[in-house]
Backbone as a chain_set.jsonl record, in Angstrom:
{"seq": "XXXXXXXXXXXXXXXXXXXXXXXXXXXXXXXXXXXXXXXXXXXXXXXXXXXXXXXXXXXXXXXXXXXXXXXXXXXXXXXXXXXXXXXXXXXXXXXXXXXXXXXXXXXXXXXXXXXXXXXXXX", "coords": {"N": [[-16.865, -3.129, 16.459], [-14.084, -2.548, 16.182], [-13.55, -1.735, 13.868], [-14.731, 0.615, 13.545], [-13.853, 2.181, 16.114], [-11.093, 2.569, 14.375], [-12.341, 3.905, 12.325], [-12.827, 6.325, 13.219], [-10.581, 7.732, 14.249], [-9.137, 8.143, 11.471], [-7.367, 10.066, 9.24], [-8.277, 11.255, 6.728], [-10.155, 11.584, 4.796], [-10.838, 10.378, 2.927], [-9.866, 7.816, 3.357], [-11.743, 6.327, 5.132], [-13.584, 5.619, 2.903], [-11.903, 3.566, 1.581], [-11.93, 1.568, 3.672], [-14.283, 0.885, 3.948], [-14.456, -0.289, 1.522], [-12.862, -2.559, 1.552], [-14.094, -3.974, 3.456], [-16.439, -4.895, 2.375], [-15.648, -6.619, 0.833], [-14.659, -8.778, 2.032], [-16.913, -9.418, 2.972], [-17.931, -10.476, 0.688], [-16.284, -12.693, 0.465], [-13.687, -11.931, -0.499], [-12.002, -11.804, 0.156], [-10.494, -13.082, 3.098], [-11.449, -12.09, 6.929], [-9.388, -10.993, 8.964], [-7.428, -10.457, 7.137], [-8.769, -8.566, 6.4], [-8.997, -6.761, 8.334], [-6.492, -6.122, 9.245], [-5.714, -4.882, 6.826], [-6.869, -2.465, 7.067], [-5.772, -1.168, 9.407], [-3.67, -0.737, 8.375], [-3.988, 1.378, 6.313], [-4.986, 3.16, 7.581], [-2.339, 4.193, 9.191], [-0.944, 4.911, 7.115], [0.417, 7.349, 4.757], [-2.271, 9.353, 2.741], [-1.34, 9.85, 0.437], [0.698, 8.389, -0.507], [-0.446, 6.056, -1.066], [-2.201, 6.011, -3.064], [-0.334, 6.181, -4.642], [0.528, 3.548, -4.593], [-0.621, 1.629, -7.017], [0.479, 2.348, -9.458], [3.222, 1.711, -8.901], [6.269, 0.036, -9.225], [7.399, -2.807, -9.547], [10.48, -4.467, -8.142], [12.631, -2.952, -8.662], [14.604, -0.412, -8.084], [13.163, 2.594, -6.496], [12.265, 5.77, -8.036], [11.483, 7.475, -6.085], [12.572, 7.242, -2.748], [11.926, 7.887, -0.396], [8.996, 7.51, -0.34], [8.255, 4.443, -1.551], [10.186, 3.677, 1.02], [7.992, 4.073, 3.134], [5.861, 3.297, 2.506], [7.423, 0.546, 2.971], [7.617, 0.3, 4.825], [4.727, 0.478, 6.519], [3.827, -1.78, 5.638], [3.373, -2.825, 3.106], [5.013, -3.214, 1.107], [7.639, -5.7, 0.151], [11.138, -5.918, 0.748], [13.291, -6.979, -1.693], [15.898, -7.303, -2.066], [18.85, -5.356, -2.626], [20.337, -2.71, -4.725], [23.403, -1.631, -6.168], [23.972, 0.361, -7.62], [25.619, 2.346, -10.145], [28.93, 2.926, -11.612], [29.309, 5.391, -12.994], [28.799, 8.806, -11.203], [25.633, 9.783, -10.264], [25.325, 12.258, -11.365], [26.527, 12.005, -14.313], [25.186, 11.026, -15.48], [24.547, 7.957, -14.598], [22.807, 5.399, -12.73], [21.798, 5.46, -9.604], [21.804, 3.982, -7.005], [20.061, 1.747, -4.918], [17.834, 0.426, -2.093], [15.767, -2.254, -3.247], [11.811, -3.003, -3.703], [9.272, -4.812, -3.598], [5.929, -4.924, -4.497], [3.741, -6.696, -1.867], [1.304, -9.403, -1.144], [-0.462, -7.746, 0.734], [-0.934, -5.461, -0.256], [-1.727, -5.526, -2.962], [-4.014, -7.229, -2.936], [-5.125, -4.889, -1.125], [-4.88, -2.491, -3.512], [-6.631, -4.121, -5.299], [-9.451, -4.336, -4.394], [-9.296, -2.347, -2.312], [-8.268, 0.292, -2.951], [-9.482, 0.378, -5.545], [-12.285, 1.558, -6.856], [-14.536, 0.461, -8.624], [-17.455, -1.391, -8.896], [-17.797, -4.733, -7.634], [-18.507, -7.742, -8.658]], "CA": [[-16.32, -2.113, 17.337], [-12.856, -2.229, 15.805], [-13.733, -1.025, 12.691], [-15.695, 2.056, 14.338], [-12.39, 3.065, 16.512], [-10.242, 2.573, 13.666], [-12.626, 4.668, 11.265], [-12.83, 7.977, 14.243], [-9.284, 7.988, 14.197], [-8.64, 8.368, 10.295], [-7.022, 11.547, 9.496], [-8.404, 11.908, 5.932], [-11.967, 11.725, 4.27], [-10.942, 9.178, 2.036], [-9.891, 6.651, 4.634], [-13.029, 4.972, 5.902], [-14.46, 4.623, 1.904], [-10.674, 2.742, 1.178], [-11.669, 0.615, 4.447], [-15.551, -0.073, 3.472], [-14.58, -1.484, 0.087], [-12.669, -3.568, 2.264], [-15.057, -4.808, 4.313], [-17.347, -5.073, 0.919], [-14.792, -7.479, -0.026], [-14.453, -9.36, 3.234], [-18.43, -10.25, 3.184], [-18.542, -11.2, -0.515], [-15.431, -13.857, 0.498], [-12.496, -11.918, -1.456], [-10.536, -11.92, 1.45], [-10.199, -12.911, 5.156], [-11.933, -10.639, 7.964], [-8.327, -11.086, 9.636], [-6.617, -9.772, 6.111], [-9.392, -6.76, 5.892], [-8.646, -5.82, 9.571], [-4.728, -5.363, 8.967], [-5.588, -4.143, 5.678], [-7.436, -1.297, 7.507], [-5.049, -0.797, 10.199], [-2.634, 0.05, 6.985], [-4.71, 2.36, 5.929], [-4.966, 4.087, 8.993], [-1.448, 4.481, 9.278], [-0.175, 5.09, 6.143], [0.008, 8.907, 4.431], [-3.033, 8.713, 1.952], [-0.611, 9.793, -1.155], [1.505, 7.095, -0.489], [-1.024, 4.898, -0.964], [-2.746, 6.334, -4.051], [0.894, 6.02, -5.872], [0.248, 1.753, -5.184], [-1.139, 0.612, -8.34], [1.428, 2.489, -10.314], [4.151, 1.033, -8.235], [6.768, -0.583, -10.576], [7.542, -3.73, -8.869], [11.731, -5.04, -8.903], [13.152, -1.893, -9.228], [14.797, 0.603, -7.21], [11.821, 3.619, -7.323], [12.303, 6.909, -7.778], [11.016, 8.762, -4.955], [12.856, 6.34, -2.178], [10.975, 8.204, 1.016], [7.603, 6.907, -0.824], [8.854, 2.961, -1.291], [10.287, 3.29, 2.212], [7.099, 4.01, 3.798], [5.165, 1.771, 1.84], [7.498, -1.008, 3.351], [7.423, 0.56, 6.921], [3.31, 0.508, 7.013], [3.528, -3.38, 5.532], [2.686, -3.197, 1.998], [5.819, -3.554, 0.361], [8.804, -6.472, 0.624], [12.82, -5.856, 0.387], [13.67, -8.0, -2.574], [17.188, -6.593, -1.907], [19.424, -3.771, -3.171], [21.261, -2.246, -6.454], [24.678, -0.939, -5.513], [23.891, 1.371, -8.905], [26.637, 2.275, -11.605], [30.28, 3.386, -11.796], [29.094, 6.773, -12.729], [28.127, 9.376, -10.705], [24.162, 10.511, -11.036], [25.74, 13.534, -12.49], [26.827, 11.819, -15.074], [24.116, 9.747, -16.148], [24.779, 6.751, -13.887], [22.094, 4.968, -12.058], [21.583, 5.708, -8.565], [21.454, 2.354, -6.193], [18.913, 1.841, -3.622], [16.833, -0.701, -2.205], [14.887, -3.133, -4.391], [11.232, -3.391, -3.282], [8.074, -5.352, -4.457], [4.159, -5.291, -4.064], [2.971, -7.737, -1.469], [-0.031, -9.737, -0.978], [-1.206, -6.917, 1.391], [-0.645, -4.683, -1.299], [-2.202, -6.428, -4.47], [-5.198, -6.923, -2.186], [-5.631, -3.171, -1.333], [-5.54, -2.429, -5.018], [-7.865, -4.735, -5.682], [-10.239, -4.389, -3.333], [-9.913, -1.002, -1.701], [-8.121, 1.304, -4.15], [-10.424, 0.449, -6.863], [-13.654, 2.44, -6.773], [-15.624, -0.205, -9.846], [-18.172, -2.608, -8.233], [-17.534, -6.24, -8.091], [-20.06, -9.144, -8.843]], "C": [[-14.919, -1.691, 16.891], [-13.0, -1.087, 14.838], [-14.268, 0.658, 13.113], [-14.483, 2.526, 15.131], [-11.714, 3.157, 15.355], [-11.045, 3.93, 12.684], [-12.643, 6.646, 12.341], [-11.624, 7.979, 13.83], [-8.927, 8.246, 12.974], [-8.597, 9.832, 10.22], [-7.321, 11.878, 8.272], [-9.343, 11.157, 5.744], [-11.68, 10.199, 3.564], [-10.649, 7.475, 2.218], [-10.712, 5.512, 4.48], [-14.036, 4.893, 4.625], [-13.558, 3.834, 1.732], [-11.806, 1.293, 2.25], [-13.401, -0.2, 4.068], [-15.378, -0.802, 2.322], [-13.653, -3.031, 0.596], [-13.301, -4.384, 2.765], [-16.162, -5.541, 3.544], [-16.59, -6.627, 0.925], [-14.896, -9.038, 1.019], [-15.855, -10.341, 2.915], [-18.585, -10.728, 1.943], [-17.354, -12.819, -0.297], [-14.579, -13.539, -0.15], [-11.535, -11.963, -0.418], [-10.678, -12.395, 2.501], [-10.825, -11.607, 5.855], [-10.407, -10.665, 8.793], [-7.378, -10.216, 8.582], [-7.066, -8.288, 6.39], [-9.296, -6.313, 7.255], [-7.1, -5.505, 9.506], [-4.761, -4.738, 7.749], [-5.6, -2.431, 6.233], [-7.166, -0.425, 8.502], [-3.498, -0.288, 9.171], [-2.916, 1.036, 6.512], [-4.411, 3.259, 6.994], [-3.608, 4.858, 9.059], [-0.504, 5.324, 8.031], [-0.664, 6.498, 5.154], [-0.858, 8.263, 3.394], [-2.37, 9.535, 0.303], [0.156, 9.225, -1.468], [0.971, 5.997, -1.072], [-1.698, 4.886, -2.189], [-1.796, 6.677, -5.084], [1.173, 4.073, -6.1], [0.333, 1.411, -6.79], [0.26, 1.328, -9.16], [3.344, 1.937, -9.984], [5.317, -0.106, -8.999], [7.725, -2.007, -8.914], [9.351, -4.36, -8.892], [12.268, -4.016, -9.1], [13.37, -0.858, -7.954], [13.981, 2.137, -7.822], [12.751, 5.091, -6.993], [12.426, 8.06, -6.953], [11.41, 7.785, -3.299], [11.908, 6.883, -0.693], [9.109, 7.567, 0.809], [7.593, 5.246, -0.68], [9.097, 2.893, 0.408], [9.146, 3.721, 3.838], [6.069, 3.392, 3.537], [5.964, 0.544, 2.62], [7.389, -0.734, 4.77], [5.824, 0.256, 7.375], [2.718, -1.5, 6.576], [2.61, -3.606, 4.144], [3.591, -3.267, 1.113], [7.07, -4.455, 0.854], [9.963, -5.797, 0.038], [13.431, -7.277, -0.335], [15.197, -8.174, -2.638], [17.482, -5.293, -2.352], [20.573, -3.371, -4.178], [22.393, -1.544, -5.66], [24.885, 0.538, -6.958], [25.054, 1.501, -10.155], [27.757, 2.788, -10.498], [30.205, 4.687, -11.716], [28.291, 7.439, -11.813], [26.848, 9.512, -11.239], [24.411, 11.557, -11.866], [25.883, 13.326, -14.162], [26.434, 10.811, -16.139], [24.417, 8.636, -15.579], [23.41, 6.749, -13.033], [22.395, 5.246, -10.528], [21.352, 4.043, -8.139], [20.549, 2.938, -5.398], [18.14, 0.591, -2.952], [15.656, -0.983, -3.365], [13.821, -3.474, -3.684], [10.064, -4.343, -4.244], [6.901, -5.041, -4.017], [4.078, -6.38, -2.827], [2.188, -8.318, -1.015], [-0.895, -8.653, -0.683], [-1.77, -5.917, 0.658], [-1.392, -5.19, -2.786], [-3.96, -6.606, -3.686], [-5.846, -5.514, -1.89], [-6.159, -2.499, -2.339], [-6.208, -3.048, -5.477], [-9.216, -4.341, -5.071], [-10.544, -3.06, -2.352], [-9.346, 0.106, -1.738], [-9.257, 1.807, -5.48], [-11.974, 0.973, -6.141], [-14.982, 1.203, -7.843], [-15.885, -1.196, -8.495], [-17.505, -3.742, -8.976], [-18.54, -6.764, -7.428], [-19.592, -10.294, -8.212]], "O": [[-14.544, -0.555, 17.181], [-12.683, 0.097, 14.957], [-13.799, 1.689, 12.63], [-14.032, 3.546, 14.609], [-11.683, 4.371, 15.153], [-10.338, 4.884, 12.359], [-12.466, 7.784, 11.907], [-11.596, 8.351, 12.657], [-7.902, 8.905, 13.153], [-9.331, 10.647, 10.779], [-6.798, 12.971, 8.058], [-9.497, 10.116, 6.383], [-12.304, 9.155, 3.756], [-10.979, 6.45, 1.62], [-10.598, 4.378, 4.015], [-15.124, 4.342, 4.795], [-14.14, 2.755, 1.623], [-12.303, 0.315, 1.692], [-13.642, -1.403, 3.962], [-16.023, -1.822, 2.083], [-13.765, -4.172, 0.148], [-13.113, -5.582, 2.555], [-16.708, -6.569, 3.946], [-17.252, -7.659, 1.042], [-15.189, -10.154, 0.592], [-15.888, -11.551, 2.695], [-19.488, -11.563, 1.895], [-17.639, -13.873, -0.865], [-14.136, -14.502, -0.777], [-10.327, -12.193, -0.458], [-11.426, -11.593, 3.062], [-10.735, -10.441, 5.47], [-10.645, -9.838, 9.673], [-6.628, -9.359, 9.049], [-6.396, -7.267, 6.547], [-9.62, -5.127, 7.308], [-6.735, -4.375, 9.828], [-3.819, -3.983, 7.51], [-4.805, -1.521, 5.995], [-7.75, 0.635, 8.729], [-2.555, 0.432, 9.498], [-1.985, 1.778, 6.2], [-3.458, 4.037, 7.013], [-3.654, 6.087, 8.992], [0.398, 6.148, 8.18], [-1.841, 6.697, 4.853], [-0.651, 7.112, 3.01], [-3.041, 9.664, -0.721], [0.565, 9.285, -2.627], [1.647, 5.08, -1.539], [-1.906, 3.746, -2.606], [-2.086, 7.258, -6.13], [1.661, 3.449, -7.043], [1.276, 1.014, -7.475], [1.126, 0.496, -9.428], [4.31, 1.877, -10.744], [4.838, -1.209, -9.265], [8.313, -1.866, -7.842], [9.53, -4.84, -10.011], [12.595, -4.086, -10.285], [12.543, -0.58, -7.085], [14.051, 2.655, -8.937], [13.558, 5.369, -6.106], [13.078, 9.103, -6.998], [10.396, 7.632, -2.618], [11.26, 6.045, -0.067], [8.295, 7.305, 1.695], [6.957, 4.757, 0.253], [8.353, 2.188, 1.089], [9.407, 3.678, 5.04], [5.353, 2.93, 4.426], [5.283, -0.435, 2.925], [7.102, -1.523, 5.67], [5.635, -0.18, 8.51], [1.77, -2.174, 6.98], [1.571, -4.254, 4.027], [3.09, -3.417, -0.001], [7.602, -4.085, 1.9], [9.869, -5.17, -1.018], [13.874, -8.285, 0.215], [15.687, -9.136, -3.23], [16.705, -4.345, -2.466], [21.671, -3.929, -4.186], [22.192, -0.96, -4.595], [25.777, 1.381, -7.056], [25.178, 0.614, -10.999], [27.699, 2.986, -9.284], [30.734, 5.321, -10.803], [27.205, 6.952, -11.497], [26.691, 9.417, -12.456], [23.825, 11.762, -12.929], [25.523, 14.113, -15.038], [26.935, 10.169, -17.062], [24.719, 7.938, -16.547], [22.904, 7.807, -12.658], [23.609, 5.212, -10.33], [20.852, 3.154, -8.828], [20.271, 4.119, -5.188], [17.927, -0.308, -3.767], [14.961, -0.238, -4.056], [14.135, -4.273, -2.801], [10.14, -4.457, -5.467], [6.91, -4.842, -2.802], [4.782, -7.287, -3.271], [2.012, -7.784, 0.08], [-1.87, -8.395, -1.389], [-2.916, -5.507, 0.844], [-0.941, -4.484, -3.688], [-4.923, -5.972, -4.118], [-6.913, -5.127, -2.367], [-7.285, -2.007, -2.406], [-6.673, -2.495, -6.474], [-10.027, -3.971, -5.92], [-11.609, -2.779, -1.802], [-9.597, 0.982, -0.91], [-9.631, 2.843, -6.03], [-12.48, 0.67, -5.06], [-16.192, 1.282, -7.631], [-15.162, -1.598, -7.584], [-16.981, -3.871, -10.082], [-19.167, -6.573, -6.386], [-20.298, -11.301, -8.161]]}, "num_chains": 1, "name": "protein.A"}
């Protein structure tokens, strides 16, 4: 019954296949039915181009596009490893930009495994 509210409510098509490869995963024993229900309540929540920039996700590093990272850690798929205070120079001037430092975690490494990836698993 969860799964069935949670999948009405998805606001894009591609949603409720993310959350069946989940559930795929769940019944073969790759995960917890407790993991693949917060997995799928992540899903739910989280914009679905946010989520389809994961796997490329550079882990340790203040990212690029900081509104992307900081909604990745707001929906619970990325940790605050800390934060870069950046360079001396301005960005203007070729200096690094600071920002928070995030990582992948579990929740996250699981998703991409399991219900990013489109290839069957044996």
């Amino acid at each position: 019954e969860i799964i069935l509210l949670l999948l009405e409510r998805m606001d894009d098509l591609s949603k409720p296949a993310i959350v069946g490869r989940l559930m795929a995963a769940t019944a073969r024993g790759d995960m917890t039915l407790v993991e693949a229900l917060r997995l799928s309540r992540i899903v739910d929540r989280a914009f679905i181009e946010d989520l389809r920039l994961l796997p490329e996700f550079v882990d340790d590093k203040v990212q690029p596009d900081e509104a992307v990272a900081d909604a990745l850690f707001s929906v619970g798929l990325l940790s605050n490893v800390g934060s870069d205070g950046g360079t001396l120079l301005s960005v203007e001037e070729g200096g690094e930009p600071g920002g928070t430092i995030y990582s992948r975690n579990r929740y996250a490494r699981l998703l991409i495994e399991f219900g990013l990836s489109s290839r069957k698993k044996t």
